[in-house]
CSV table of C-alpha atoms (C1' of nucleotides) in Angstrom, one decimal:
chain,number,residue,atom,x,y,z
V,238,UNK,CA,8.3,20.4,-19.5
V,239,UNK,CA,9.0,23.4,-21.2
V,240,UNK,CA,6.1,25.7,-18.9
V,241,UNK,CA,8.8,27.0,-17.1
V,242,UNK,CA,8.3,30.8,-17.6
V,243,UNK,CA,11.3,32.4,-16.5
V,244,UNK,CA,11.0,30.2,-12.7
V,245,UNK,CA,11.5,33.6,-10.6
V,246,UNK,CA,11.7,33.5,-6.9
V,247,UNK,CA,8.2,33.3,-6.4
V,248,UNK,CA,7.1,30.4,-7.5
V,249,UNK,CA,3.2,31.6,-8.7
V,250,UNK,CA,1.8,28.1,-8.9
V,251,UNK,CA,3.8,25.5,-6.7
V,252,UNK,CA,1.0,24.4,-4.6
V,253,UNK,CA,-0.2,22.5,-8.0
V,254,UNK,CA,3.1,21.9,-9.5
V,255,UNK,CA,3.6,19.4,-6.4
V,256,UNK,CA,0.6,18.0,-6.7
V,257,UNK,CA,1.1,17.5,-10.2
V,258,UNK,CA,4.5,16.2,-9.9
V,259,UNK,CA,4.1,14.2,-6.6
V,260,UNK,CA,1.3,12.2,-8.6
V,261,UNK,CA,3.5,11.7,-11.6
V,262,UNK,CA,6.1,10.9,-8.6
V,263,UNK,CA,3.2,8.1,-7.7
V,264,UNK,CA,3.3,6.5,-11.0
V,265,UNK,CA,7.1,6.2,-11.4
V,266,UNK,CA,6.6,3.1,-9.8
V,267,UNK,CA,8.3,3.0,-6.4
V,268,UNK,CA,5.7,3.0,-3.7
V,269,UNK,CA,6.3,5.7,-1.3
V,270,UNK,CA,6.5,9.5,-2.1
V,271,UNK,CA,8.9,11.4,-0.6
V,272,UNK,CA,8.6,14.9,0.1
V,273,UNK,CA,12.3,15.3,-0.5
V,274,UNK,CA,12.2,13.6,-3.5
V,275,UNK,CA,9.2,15.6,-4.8
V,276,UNK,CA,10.9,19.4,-3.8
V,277,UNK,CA,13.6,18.0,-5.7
V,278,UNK,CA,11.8,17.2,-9.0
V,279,UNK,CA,10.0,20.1,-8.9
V,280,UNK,CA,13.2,22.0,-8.5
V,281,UNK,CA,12.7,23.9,-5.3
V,282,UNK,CA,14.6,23.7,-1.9
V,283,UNK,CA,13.2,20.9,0.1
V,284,UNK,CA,11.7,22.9,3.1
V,285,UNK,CA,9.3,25.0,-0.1
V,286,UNK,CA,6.5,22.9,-0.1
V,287,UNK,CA,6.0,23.4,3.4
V,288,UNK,CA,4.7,26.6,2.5
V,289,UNK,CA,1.3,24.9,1.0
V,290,UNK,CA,1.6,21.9,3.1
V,291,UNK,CA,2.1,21.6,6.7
V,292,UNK,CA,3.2,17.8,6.8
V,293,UNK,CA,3.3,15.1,4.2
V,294,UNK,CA,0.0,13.4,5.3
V,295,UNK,CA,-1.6,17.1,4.5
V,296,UNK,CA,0.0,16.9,0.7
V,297,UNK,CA,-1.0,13.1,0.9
V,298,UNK,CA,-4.7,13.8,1.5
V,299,UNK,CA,-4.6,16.6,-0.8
V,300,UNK,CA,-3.6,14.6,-3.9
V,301,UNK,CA,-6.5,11.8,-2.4
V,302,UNK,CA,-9.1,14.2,-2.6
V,303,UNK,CA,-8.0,15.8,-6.2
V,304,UNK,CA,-8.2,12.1,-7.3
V,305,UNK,CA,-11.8,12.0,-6.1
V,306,UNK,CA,-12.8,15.0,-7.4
V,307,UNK,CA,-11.2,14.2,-10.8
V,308,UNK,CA,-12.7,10.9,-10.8
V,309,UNK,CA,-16.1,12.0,-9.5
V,310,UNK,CA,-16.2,14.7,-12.8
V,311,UNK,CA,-15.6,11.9,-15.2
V,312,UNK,CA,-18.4,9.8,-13.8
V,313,UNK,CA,-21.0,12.6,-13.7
V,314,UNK,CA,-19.9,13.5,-16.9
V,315,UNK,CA,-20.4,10.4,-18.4
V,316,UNK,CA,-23.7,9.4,-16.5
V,317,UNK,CA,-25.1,12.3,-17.8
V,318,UNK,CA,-24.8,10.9,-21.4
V,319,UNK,CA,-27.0,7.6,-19.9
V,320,UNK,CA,-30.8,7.8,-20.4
V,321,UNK,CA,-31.8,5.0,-18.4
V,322,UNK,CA,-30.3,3.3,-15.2
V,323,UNK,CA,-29.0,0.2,-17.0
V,324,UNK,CA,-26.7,2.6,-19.5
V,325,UNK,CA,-25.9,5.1,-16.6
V,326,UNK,CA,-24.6,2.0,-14.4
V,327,UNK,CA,-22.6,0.8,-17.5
V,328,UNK,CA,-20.9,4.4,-17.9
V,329,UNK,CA,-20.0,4.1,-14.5
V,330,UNK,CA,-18.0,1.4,-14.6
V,331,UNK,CA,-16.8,2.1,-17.7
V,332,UNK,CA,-15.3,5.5,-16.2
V,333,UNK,CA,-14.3,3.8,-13.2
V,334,UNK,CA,-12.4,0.8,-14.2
V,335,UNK,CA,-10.7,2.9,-16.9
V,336,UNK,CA,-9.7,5.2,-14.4
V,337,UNK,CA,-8.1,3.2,-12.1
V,338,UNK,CA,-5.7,1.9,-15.1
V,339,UNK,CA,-5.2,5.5,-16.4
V,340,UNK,CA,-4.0,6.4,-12.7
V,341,UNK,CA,-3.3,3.4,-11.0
V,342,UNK,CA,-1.1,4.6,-8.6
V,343,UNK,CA,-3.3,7.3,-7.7
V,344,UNK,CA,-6.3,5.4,-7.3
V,345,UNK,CA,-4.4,3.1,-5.1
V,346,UNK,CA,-3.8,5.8,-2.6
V,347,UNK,CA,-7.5,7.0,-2.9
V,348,UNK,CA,-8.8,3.4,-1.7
V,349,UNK,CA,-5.7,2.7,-0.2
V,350,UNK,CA,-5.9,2.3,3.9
V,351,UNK,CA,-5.4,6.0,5.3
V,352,UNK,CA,-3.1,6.9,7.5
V,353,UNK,CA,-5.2,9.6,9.6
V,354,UNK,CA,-8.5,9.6,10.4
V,355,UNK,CA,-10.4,11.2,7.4
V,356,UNK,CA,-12.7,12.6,9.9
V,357,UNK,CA,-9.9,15.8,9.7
V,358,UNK,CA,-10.3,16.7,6.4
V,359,UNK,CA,-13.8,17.3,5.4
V,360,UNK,CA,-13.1,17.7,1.8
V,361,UNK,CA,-11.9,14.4,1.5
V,362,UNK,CA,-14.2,13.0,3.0
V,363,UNK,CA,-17.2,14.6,1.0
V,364,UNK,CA,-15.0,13.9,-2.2
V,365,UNK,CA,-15.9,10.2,-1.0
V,366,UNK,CA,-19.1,10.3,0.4
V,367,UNK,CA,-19.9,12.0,-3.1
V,368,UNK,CA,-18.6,9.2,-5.0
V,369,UNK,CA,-20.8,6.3,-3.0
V,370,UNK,CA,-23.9,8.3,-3.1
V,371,UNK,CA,-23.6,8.8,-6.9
V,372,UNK,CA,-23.6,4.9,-7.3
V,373,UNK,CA,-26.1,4.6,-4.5
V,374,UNK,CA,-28.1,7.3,-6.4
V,375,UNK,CA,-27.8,5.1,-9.8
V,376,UNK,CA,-29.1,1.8,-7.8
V,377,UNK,CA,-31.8,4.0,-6.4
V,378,UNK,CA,-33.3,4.9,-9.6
V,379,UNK,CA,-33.0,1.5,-11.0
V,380,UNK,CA,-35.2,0.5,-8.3
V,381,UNK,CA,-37.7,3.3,-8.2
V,382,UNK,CA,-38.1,2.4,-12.5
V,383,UNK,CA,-38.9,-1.4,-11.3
V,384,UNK,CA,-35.9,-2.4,-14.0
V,385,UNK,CA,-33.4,-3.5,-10.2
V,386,UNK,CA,-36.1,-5.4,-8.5
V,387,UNK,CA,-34.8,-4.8,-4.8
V,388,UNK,CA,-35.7,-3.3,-2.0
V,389,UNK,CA,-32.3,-1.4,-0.1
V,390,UNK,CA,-30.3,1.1,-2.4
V,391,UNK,CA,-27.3,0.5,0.1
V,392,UNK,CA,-26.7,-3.3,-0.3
V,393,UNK,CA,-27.1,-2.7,-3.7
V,394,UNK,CA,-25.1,-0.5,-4.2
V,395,UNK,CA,-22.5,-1.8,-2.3
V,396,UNK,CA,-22.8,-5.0,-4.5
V,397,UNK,CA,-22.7,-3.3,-7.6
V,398,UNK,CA,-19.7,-1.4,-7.1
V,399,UNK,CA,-18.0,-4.3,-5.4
V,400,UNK,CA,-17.9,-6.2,-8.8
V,401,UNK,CA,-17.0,-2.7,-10.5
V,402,UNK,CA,-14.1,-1.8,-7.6
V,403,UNK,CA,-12.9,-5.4,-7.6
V,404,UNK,CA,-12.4,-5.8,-11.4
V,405,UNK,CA,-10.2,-2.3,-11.4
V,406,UNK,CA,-8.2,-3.6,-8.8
V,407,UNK,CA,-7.9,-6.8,-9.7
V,408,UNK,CA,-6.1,-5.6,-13.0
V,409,UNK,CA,-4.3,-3.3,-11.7
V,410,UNK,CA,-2.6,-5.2,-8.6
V,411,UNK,CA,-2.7,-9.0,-10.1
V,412,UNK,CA,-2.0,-8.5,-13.8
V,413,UNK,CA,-0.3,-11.5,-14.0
V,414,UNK,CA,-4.0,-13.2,-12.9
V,415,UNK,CA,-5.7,-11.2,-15.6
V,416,UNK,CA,-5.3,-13.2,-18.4
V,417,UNK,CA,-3.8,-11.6,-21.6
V,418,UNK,CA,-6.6,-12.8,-24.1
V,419,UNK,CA,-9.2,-10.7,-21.2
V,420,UNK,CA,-10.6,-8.1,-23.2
V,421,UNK,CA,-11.1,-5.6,-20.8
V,422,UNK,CA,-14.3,-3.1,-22.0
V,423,UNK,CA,-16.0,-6.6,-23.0
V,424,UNK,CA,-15.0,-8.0,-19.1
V,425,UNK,CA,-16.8,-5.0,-18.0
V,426,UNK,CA,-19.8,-5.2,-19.8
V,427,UNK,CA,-20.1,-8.9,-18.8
V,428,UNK,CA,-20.2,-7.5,-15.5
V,429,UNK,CA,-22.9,-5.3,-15.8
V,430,UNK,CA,-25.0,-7.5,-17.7
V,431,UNK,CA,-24.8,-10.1,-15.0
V,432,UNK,CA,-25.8,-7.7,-12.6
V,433,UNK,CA,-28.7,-5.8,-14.3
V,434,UNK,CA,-30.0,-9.3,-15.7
V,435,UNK,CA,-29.4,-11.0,-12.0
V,436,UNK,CA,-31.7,-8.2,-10.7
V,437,UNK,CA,-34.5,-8.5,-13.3
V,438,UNK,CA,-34.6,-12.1,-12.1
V,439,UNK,CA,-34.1,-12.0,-8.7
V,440,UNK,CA,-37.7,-10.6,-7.2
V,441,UNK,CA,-39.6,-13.5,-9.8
I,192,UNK,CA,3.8,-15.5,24.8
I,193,UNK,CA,4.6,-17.7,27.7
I,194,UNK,CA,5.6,-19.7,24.7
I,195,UNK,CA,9.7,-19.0,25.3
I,196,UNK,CA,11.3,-22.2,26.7
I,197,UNK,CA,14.1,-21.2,27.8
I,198,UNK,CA,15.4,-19.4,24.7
I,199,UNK,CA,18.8,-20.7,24.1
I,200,UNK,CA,22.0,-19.4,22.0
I,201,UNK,CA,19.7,-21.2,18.9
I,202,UNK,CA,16.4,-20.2,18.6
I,203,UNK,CA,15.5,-23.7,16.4
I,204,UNK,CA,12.2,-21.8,15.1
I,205,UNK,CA,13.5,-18.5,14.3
I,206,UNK,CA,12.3,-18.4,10.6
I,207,UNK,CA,8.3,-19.3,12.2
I,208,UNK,CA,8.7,-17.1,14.5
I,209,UNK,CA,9.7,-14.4,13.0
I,210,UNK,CA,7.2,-14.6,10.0
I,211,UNK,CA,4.2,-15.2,13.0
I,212,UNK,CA,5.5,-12.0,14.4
I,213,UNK,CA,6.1,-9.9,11.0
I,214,UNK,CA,2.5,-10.9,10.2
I,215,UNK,CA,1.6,-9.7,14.0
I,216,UNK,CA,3.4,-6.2,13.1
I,217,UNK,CA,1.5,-6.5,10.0
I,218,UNK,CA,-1.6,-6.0,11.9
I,219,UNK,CA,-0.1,-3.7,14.3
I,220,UNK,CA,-1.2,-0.8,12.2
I,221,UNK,CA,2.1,1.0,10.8
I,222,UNK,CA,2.2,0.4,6.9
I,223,UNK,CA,5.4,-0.9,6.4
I,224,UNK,CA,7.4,-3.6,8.7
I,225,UNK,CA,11.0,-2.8,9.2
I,226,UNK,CA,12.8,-6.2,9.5
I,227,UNK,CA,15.0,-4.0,12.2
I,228,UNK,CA,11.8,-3.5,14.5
I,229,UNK,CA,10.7,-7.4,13.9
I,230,UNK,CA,13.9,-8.9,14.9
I,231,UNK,CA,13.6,-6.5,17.9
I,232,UNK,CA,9.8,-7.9,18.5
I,233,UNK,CA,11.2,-11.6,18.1
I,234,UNK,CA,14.0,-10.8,20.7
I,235,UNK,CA,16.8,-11.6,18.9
I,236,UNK,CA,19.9,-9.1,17.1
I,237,UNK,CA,18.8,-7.0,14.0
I,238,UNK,CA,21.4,-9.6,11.8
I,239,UNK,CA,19.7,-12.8,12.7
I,240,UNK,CA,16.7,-12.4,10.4
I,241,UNK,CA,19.4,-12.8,7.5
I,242,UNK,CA,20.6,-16.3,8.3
I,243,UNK,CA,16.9,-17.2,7.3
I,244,UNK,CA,15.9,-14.0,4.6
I,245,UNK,CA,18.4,-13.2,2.2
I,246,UNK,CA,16.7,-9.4,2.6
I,247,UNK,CA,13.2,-7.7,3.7
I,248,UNK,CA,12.2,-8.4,0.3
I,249,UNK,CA,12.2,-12.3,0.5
I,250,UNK,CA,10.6,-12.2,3.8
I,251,UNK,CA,7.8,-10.1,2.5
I,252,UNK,CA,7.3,-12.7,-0.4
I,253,UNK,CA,7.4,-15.8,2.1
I,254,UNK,CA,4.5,-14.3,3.9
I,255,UNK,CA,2.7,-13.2,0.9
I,256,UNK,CA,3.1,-17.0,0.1
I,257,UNK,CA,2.3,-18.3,3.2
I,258,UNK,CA,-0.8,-16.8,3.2
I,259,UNK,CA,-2.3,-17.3,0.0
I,260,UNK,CA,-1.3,-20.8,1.2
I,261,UNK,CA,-3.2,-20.6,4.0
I,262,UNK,CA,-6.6,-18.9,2.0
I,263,UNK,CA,-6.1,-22.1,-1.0
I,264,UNK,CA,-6.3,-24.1,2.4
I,265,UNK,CA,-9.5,-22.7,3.4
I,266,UNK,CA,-11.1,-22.2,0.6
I,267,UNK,CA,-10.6,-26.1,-0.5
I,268,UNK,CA,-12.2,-27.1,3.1
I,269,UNK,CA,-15.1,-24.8,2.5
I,270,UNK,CA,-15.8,-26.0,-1.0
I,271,UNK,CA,-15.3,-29.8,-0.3
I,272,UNK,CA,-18.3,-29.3,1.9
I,273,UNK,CA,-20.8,-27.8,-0.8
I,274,UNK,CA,-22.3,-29.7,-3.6
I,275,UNK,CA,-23.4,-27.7,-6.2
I,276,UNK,CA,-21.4,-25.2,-8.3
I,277,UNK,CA,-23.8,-22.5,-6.3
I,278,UNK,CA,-23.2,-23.5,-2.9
I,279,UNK,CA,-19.1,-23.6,-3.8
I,280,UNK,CA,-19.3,-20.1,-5.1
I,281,UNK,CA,-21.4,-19.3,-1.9
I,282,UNK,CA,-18.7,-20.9,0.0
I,283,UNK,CA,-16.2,-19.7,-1.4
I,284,UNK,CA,-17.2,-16.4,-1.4
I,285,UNK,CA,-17.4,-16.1,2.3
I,286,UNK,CA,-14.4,-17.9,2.6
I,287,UNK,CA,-12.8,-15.0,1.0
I,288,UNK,CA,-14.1,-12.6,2.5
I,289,UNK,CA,-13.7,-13.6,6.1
I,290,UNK,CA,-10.7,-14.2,5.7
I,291,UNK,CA,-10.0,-10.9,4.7
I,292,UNK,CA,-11.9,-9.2,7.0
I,293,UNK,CA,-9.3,-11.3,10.0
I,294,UNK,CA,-6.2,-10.7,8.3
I,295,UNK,CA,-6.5,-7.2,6.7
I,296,UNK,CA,-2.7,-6.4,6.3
I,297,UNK,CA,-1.6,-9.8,4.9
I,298,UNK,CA,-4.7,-9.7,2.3
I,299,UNK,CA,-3.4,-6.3,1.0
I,300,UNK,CA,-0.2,-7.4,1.3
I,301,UNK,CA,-0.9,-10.6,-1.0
I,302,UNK,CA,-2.8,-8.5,-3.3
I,303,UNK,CA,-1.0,-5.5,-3.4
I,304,UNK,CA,1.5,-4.4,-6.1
I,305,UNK,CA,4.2,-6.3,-5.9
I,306,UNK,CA,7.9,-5.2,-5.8
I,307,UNK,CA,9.7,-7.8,-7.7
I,308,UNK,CA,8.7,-9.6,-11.0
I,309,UNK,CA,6.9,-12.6,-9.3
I,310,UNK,CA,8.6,-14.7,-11.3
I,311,UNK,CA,11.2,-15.6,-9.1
I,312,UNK,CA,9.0,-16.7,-6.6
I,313,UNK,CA,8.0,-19.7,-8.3
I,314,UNK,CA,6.2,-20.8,-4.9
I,315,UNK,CA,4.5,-17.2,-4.9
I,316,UNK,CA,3.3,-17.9,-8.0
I,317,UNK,CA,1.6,-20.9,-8.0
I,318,UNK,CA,-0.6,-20.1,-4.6
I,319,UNK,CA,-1.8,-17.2,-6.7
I,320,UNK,CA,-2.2,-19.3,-9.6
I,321,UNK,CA,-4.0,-21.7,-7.7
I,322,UNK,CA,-6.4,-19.3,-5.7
I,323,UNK,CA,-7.0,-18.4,-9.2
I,324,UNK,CA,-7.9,-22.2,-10.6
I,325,UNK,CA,-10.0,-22.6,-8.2
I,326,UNK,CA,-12.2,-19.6,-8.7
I,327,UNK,CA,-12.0,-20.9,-12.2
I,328,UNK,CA,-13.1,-24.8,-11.6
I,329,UNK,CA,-16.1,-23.4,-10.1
I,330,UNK,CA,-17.5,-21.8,-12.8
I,331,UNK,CA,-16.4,-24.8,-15.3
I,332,UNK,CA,-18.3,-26.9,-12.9
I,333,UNK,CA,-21.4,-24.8,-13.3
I,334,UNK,CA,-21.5,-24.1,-17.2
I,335,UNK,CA,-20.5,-28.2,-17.6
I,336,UNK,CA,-23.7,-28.7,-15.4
I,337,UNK,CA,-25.7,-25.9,-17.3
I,338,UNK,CA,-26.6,-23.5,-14.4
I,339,UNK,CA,-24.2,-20.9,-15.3
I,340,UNK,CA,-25.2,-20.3,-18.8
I,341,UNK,CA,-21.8,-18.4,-20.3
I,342,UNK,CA,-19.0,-19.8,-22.6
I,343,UNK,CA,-15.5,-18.7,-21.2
I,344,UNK,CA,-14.7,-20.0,-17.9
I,345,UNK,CA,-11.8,-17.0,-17.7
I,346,UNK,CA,-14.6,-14.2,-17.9
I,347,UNK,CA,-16.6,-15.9,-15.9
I,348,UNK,CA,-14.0,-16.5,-13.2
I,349,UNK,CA,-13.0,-12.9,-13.6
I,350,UNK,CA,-17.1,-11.0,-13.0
I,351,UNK,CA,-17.4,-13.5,-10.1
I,352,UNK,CA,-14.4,-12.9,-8.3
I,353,UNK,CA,-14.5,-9.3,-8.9
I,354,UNK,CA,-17.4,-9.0,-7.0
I,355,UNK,CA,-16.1,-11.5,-4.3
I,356,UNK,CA,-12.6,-9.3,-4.2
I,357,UNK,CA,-14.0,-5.7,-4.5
I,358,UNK,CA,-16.7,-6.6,-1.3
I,359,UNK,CA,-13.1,-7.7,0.8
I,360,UNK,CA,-11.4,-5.0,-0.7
I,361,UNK,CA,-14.0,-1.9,-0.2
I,362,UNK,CA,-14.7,-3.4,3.2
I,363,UNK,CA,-10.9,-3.5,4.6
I,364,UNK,CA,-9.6,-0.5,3.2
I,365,UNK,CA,-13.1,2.0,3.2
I,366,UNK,CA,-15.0,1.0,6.0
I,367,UNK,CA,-16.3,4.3,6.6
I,368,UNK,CA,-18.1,3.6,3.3
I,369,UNK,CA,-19.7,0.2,4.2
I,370,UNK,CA,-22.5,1.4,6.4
I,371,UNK,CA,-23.1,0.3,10.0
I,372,UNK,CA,-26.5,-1.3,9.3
I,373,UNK,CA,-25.1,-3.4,6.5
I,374,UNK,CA,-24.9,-7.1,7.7
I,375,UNK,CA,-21.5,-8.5,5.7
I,376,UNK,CA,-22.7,-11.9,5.8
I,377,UNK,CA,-26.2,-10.5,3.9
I,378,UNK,CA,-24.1,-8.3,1.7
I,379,UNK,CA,-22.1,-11.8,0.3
I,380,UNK,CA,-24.9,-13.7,-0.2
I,381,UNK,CA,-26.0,-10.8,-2.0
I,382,UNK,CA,-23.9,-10.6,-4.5
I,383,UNK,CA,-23.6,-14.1,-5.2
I,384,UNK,CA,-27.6,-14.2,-5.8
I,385,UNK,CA,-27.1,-12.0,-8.0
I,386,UNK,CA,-24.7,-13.5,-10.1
I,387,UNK,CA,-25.9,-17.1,-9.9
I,388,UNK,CA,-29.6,-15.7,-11.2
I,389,UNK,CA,-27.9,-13.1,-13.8
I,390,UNK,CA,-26.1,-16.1,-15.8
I,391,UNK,CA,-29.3,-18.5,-15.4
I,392,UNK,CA,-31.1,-15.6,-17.0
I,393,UNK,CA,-28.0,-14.5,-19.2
I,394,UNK,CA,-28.9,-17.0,-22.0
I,395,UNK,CA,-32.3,-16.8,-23.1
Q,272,DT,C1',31.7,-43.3,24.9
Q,273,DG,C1',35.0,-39.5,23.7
Q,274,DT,C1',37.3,-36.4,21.0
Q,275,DA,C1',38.2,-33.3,16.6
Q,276,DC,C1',36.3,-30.6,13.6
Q,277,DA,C1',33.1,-28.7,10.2
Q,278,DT,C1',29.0,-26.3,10.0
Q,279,DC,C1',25.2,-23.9,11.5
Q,280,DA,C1',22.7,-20.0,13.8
Q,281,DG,C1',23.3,-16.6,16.3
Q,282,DT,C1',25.8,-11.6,18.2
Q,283,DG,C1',27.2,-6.6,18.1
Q,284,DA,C1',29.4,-2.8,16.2
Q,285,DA,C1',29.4,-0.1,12.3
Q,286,DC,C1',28.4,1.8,7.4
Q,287,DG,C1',26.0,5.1,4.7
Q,288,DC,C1',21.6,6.8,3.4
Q,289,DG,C1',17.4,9.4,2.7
Q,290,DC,C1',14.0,10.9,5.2
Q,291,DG,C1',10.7,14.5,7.7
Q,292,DT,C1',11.0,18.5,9.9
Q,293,DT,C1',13.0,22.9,12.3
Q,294,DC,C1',15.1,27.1,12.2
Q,295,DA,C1',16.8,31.6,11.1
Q,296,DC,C1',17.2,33.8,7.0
Q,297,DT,C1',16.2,36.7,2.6
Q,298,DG,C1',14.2,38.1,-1.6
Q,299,DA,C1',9.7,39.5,-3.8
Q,300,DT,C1',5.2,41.4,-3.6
Q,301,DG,C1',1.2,44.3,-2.2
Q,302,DT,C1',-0.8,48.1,0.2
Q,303,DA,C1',-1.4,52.6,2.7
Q,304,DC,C1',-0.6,57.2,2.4
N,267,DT,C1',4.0,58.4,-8.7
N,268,DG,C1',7.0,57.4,-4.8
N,269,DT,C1',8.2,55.6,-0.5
N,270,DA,C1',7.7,52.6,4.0
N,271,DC,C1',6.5,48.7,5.7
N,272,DA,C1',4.0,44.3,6.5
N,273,DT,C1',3.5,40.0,4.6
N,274,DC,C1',4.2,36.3,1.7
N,275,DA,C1',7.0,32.5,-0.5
N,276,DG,C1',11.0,31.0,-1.0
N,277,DT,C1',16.4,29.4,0.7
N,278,DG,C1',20.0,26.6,2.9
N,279,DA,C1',22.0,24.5,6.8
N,280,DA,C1',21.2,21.4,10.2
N,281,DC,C1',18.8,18.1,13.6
N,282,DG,C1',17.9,13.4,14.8
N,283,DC,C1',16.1,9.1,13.4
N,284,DG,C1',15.4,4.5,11.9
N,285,DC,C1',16.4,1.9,8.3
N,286,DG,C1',18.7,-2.1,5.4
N,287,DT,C1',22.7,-4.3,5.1
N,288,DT,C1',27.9,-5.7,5.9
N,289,DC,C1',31.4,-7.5,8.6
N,290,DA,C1',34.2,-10.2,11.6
N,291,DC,C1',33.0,-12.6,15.4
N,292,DT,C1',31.4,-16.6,18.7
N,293,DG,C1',28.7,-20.0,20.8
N,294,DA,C1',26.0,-24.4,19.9
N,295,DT,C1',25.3,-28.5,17.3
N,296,DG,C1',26.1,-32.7,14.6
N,297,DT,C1',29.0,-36.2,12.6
N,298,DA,C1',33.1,-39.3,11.7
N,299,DC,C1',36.1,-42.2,13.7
DNA sequence: TGTACATCAGTGAACGCGCGTTCACTGATGTAC
DNA sequence: TGTACATCAGTGAACGCGCGTTCACTGATGTAC
């Protein structure tokens, strides 16, 4: 709002005011972003933010992979706090679930179908392979301590962040089927304790 | 195809037909459907679709509707089949999934953010409200017969969907994340292995 | 069975709009000497 | 420190496009008598 030193000509920072903007263009609700739109909220001529981006899709895939990286942070951050695989896989979906109601609209277009092949833009696609691995990584620990009795890290992990993936979305794109009495934190935890106590049983 | 008998002035199946074809363009890969490029598809002027749609909007919802119509549909065959409270999860669970894995666009259609307050699709609303019921009988069924060991049937219904939604979801919209080895049909029964033994073991 | 008429389900031209993108441009900045 | 010049980061007008929707219309159908 008001960090808007003196706008000269040269912008000095537009590249992340779009970014910035276009993602709080994301969240004001309607569901495509226009570059138009964006140039116009930032308050620069339309044809500007072709300077940093040479097509939409490129500003598109740019905000994607920010939103990765952001998200990615906040889950190392807060695995890091864990001690043991149980509590790490717990902060995980703690961070992830919250983030996907803090940026809704942003997380949408992260898991969202893309529109080009991601094989184009490496960074993205790292920004993703970093996020699987880390729950991968989680599920392989778990099993390497004998507390997840199982023997493939990549079913598993694909099972345990299904339930953690599904609940986010599910709150986010059918409200209306997540009951209003639902606390959310104590939906999460149920999830994780199903899980973690589903695995300690599952090899006996 | 070959299925055009002599088209006359009236089409006597234009509202079918054009929500068979708007699901086809669905599919068709482009993100959004333009009711200009369906009627075009259908072979019939841009206007006609609005002797049957009031706007694109109401079209959108009918298929919405008709497909979570179509899912409630399947899913109650599948379950009628399975006797226990397990097998119907089980059931139900690749029910869901399959389903999204044939119809990719329509699922995210039907689960995607909607544009207008749902409440004035009182027929929208009650296939999601049913889907929902059902998820939710199941898991009454199994804590009434002991072998899901929990207290509220809304939680409950919530952890085990979540995993049954996010596995649809993460497969349809990141497949580059779901490895090639991984066997879909494995991955369900997974999951639901896991959460039938986690809330036998959940209680004691 | 035949005719009159209301109603239904299409047509086709036209509207205004916002969009992504291009183009030739100009003002600001940084660097070499 | 001062000047010349290349480069960078904006501007503003214009393009063509497909879209949703409206309007006045016309051909087909169904019903009453």
């Amino acid at each position: 709002m008001s960090d808007t030193p003196t706008r000269a000509y040269h912008h000095g920072n537009l590249r992340n005011e779009l970014l910035d903007t276009a993602e709080a263009q994301l969240a004001a609700g309607s569901d495509e972003l226009s570059l138009r739109a964006l140039a116009r909220a930032v308050g620069v001529s339309q044809t500007a933010p072709y300077r940093h981006f040479s097509d939409k899709n490129e500003l598109m895939v740019a905000l994607a992979t920010r939103g990765y990286q952001q998200l990615l942070s906040k889950l190392k951050e807060a695995g890091s706090a864990a001690e043991d695989p149980e509590s790490r896989l717990r902060a995980f979906a703690h961070t992830y679930v919250n983030y996907a109601v803090a940026h809704p609209d942003l997380f949408r277009l992260m898991f969202g179908p893309m529109e080009k092949p991601q094989e184009d833009y490496p960074e993205l696609r790292q920004a993703m392979r970093d996020t699987y691995d880390l729950v991968r990584a989680i599920m392989r620990e778990g099993m390497d301590q004998g507390v997840f009795e199982h023997d493939d890290a990549a079913y598993l992990a694909n099972a345990g962040w299904s339930g953690i993936h599904g609940l986010a979305t599910l709150k986010i794109d059918t409200p209306e089927l997540f009951e209003r009495h639902i606390d959310l934190q104590r939906q999460i935890d149920l999830g994780v304790d199903i899980f973690v106590s589903g695995l300690r049983k599952h090899a006996d």
